[in-house]
Amino acid sequence: MKILVATQKPFAPIAVQGIKEVIEQGGHELVLVEKGTKEDMIKAIADCAGLIVRSDIVDKEVFDAAPQLKVVVRAGAGYDNIDLAEATAHGVCVMNTPGQNANAVAELVMGMLVTLIRNRYNGTSGTELLGKTLGIHAYGAVGRNVARIAKGFGMKVSALDPWVKDEVMEADGITPVHNLEDLYKNNQYVSLHIPATEQTKKSVNKALIELLPKNGVLINAARKEVIDEESLAEALEARQDVRYVADVKPDNAAMLEEKYPERVFFTPKKMGAQTSEANINAGLAAANQVVAHLKDGWNRFQVNK
Ligand code: 3PG
């Protein structure tokens, strides 16, 4: 059977090689569409049984064009780019690869933070992370890796996640927080790791951001949709000490960069998971999951049940 890997943002070549080997060892054929448009994906998918994507949009149009499709694996964590209802309506199993790129994203979070507080390495006097407070908004795979690295910097780490038991956080040396307002009020740095869902979209707003203590920093390596962008602009205007750092540029990034050049920092392109290691981990996991599903219906990480 044919398995399409359609990635607007390509995996590292070494990961593509590994994916190819897994697919061929499973008795299938790799079809590779890198840096393509949605039309390119639609053309290539007509006779494919499996699809591997990253943040690429997989919607009704794609499912309608894929009569033989049985499984889609999002090589990564967030699957907000995939229309799950349409997948189910078309009888397609959708899976993600939880945790496989989490360390890469977490390392970038800390890197962005250091870049900001050392004034983008311009030689002027910055600040340090040692002894500072970090609040983690959602303690999933990325949040846990951020906590692990932040503890290495000597930060005091706390986290809010209604799905994670206090004992789990405590065993990690993290203080559990049960109230969202407290998380923002009591931490100089807050790092967002919530997925973009109907409940979380635009949920981080001026009211929350304004709770940050003096010189507070909000870091977003999750999704731009979770921030209420208008409200973010208002918060940055009202609180001239607050800073915002993101690997997921808001739509109003250019305006914010012009107005607050010292207080906002955005990577040019979302690149949290863009490392060879993460590409290999997530890419190979995705390839193995597609092959396993096509073999015997394996669906451990199915997200459209
Ligand atoms: C994820 O959800 O796994 C991350 O946001 C990485 O996304 P990417 O594959 O588009 O880099």
JSON list of N, CA and C in Angstrom, two decimals, residues 21 32 37 43 59 62 66 72 78 103 107-108 116-117 128 141 146 148 158 199 203-204 212 231 245 273 300:
[
{"chain": "A", "resi": 21, "resn": "GLU", "atom": "N", "xyz": [12.51, 3.54, 5.48]},
{"chain": "A", "resi": 21, "resn": "GLU", "atom": "CA", "xyz": [12.89, 2.16, 5.81]},
{"chain": "A", "resi": 21, "resn": "GLU", "atom": "C", "xyz": [11.75, 1.44, 6.56]},
{"chain": "A", "resi": 32, "resn": "LEU", "atom": "N", "xyz": [6.41, 10.85, -1.02]},
{"chain": "A", "resi": 32, "resn": "LEU", "atom": "CA", "xyz": [6.89, 11.99, -0.24]},
{"chain": "A", "resi": 32, "resn": "LEU", "atom": "C", "xyz": [6.52, 13.31, -0.92]},
{"chain": "A", "resi": 37, "resn": "THR", "atom": "N", "xyz": [1.80, 22.25, -1.43]},
{"chain": "A", "resi": 37, "resn": "THR", "atom": "CA", "xyz": [0.56, 22.93, -1.07]},
{"chain": "A", "resi": 37, "resn": "THR", "atom": "C", "xyz": [-0.48, 21.88, -0.67]},
{"chain": "A", "resi": 43, "resn": "LYS", "atom": "N", "xyz": [-3.65, 15.76, -4.46]},
{"chain": "A", "resi": 43, "resn": "LYS", "atom": "CA", "xyz": [-3.32, 15.00, -5.67]},
{"chain": "A", "resi": 43, "resn": "LYS", "atom": "C", "xyz": [-2.65, 13.67, -5.30]},
{"chain": "A", "resi": 59, "resn": "ASP", "atom": "N", "xyz": [-8.42, 18.19, 6.23]},
{"chain": "A", "resi": 59, "resn": "ASP", "atom": "CA", "xyz": [-9.84, 18.49, 6.42]},
{"chain": "A", "resi": 59, "resn": "ASP", "atom": "C", "xyz": [-10.71, 17.68, 5.45]},
{"chain": "A", "resi": 62, "resn": "VAL", "atom": "N", "xyz": [-9.50, 16.93, 1.97]},
{"chain": "A", "resi": 62, "resn": "VAL", "atom": "CA", "xyz": [-8.45, 15.90, 1.90]},
{"chain": "A", "resi": 62, "resn": "VAL", "atom": "C", "xyz": [-9.08, 14.51, 2.04]},
{"chain": "A", "resi": 66, "resn": "ALA", "atom": "N", "xyz": [-9.50, 10.98, -0.66]},
{"chain": "A", "resi": 66, "resn": "ALA", "atom": "CA", "xyz": [-8.69, 9.83, -0.26]},
{"chain": "A", "resi": 66, "resn": "ALA", "atom": "C", "xyz": [-9.55, 8.60, 0.02]},
{"chain": "A", "resi": 72, "resn": "VAL", "atom": "N", "xyz": [-4.40, 8.24, 9.62]},
{"chain": "A", "resi": 72, "resn": "VAL", "atom": "CA", "xyz": [-3.60, 9.47, 9.56]},
{"chain": "A", "resi": 72, "resn": "VAL", "atom": "C", "xyz": [-2.82, 9.54, 10.87]},
{"chain": "A", "resi": 78, "resn": "GLY", "atom": "N", "xyz": [0.04, 17.99, 19.02]},
{"chain": "A", "resi": 78, "resn": "GLY", "atom": "CA", "xyz": [-1.24, 18.67, 18.79]},
{"chain": "A", "resi": 78, "resn": "GLY", "atom": "C", "xyz": [-1.88, 18.23, 17.49]},
{"chain": "A", "resi": 103, "resn": "ASN", "atom": "N", "xyz": [10.89, 17.05, 24.23]},
{"chain": "A", "resi": 103, "resn": "ASN", "atom": "CA", "xyz": [12.14, 17.65, 24.73]},
{"chain": "A", "resi": 103, "resn": "ASN", "atom": "C", "xyz": [12.60, 18.79, 23.83]},
{"chain": "A", "resi": 107, "resn": "GLU", "atom": "N", "xyz": [13.31, 22.46, 25.26]},
{"chain": "A", "resi": 107, "resn": "GLU", "atom": "CA", "xyz": [14.62, 23.12, 25.18]},
{"chain": "A", "resi": 107, "resn": "GLU", "atom": "C", "xyz": [14.48, 24.49, 24.51]},
{"chain": "A", "resi": 108, "resn": "LEU", "atom": "N", "xyz": [13.61, 24.58, 23.51]},
{"chain": "A", "resi": 108, "resn": "LEU", "atom": "CA", "xyz": [13.43, 25.88, 22.85]},
{"chain": "A", "resi": 108, "resn": "LEU", "atom": "C", "xyz": [12.79, 26.91, 23.81]},
{"chain": "A", "resi": 116, "resn": "LEU", "atom": "N", "xyz": [15.65, 36.20, 25.77]},
{"chain": "A", "resi": 116, "resn": "LEU", "atom": "CA", "xyz": [14.93, 37.42, 26.18]},
{"chain": "A", "resi": 116, "resn": "LEU", "atom": "C", "xyz": [15.61, 38.09, 27.36]},
{"chain": "A", "resi": 117, "resn": "ILE", "atom": "N", "xyz": [15.90, 37.30, 28.40]},
{"chain": "A", "resi": 117, "resn": "ILE", "atom": "CA", "xyz": [16.40, 37.95, 29.63]},
{"chain": "A", "resi": 117, "resn": "ILE", "atom": "C", "xyz": [17.86, 38.35, 29.53]},
{"chain": "A", "resi": 128, "resn": "GLU", "atom": "N", "xyz": [18.97, 36.73, 35.55]},
{"chain": "A", "resi": 128, "resn": "GLU", "atom": "CA", "xyz": [19.23, 35.28, 35.60]},
{"chain": "A", "resi": 128, "resn": "GLU", "atom": "C", "xyz": [17.96, 34.51, 35.96]},
{"chain": "A", "resi": 141, "resn": "ALA", "atom": "N", "xyz": [3.52, 16.31, 28.36]},
{"chain": "A", "resi": 141, "resn": "ALA", "atom": "CA", "xyz": [4.89, 15.89, 28.04]},
{"chain": "A", "resi": 141, "resn": "ALA", "atom": "C", "xyz": [5.84, 17.08, 27.91]},
{"chain": "A", "resi": 146, "resn": "VAL", "atom": "N", "xyz": [9.92, 20.90, 30.36]},
{"chain": "A", "resi": 146, "resn": "VAL", "atom": "CA", "xyz": [10.28, 22.27, 30.74]},
{"chain": "A", "resi": 146, "resn": "VAL", "atom": "C", "xyz": [10.62, 22.29, 32.23]},
{"chain": "A", "resi": 148, "resn": "ARG", "atom": "N", "xyz": [11.68, 19.86, 34.13]},
{"chain": "A", "resi": 148, "resn": "ARG", "atom": "CA", "xyz": [12.97, 19.17, 34.38]},
{"chain": "A", "resi": 148, "resn": "ARG", "atom": "C", "xyz": [14.14, 20.11, 34.08]},
{"chain": "A", "resi": 158, "resn": "SER", "atom": "N", "xyz": [6.27, 25.51, 39.54]},
{"chain": "A", "resi": 158, "resn": "SER", "atom": "CA", "xyz": [4.94, 25.03, 39.92]},
{"chain": "A", "resi": 158, "resn": "SER", "atom": "C", "xyz": [4.14, 24.81, 38.64]},
{"chain": "A", "resi": 199, "resn": "GLN", "atom": "N", "xyz": [-12.41, 24.85, 24.13]},
{"chain": "A", "resi": 199, "resn": "GLN", "atom": "CA", "xyz": [-12.41, 25.40, 25.50]},
{"chain": "A", "resi": 199, "resn": "GLN", "atom": "C", "xyz": [-11.22, 26.34, 25.73]},
{"chain": "A", "resi": 203, "resn": "SER", "atom": "N", "xyz": [-8.31, 31.67, 25.54]},
{"chain": "A", "resi": 203, "resn": "SER", "atom": "CA", "xyz": [-8.55, 31.65, 26.99]},
{"chain": "A", "resi": 203, "resn": "SER", "atom": "C", "xyz": [-7.49, 32.44, 27.77]},
{"chain": "A", "resi": 204, "resn": "VAL", "atom": "N", "xyz": [-6.33, 32.67, 27.16]},
{"chain": "A", "resi": 204, "resn": "VAL", "atom": "CA", "xyz": [-5.30, 33.45, 27.86]},
{"chain": "A", "resi": 204, "resn": "VAL", "atom": "C", "xyz": [-5.47, 34.91, 27.41]},
{"chain": "A", "resi": 212, "resn": "LEU", "atom": "N", "xyz": [0.24, 38.79, 36.15]},
{"chain": "A", "resi": 212, "resn": "LEU", "atom": "CA", "xyz": [1.67, 38.48, 36.29]},
{"chain": "A", "resi": 212, "resn": "LEU", "atom": "C", "xyz": [2.36, 39.51, 37.19]},
{"chain": "A", "resi": 231, "resn": "SER", "atom": "N", "xyz": [-6.51, 41.18, 23.14]},
{"chain": "A", "resi": 231, "resn": "SER", "atom": "CA", "xyz": [-6.40, 41.34, 24.57]},
{"chain": "A", "resi": 231, "resn": "SER", "atom": "C", "xyz": [-4.93, 41.32, 25.02]},
{"chain": "A", "resi": 245, "resn": "VAL", "atom": "N", "xyz": [6.88, 36.11, 24.78]},
{"chain": "A", "resi": 245, "resn": "VAL", "atom": "CA", "xyz": [7.80, 35.38, 23.91]},
{"chain": "A", "resi": 245, "resn": "VAL", "atom": "C", "xyz": [7.04, 34.22, 23.29]},
{"chain": "A", "resi": 273, "resn": "ALA", "atom": "N", "xyz": [9.69, 21.94, 17.52]},
{"chain": "A", "resi": 273, "resn": "ALA", "atom": "CA", "xyz": [9.94, 20.51, 17.30]},
{"chain": "A", "resi": 273, "resn": "ALA", "atom": "C", "xyz": [10.90, 20.28, 16.15]},
{"chain": "A", "resi": 300, "resn": "ARG", "atom": "N", "xyz": [-3.39, 2.39, 19.47]},
{"chain": "A", "resi": 300, "resn": "ARG", "atom": "CA", "xyz": [-3.16, 2.81, 20.86]},
{"chain": "A", "resi": 300, "resn": "ARG", "atom": "C", "xyz": [-3.30, 4.33, 21.05]}
]
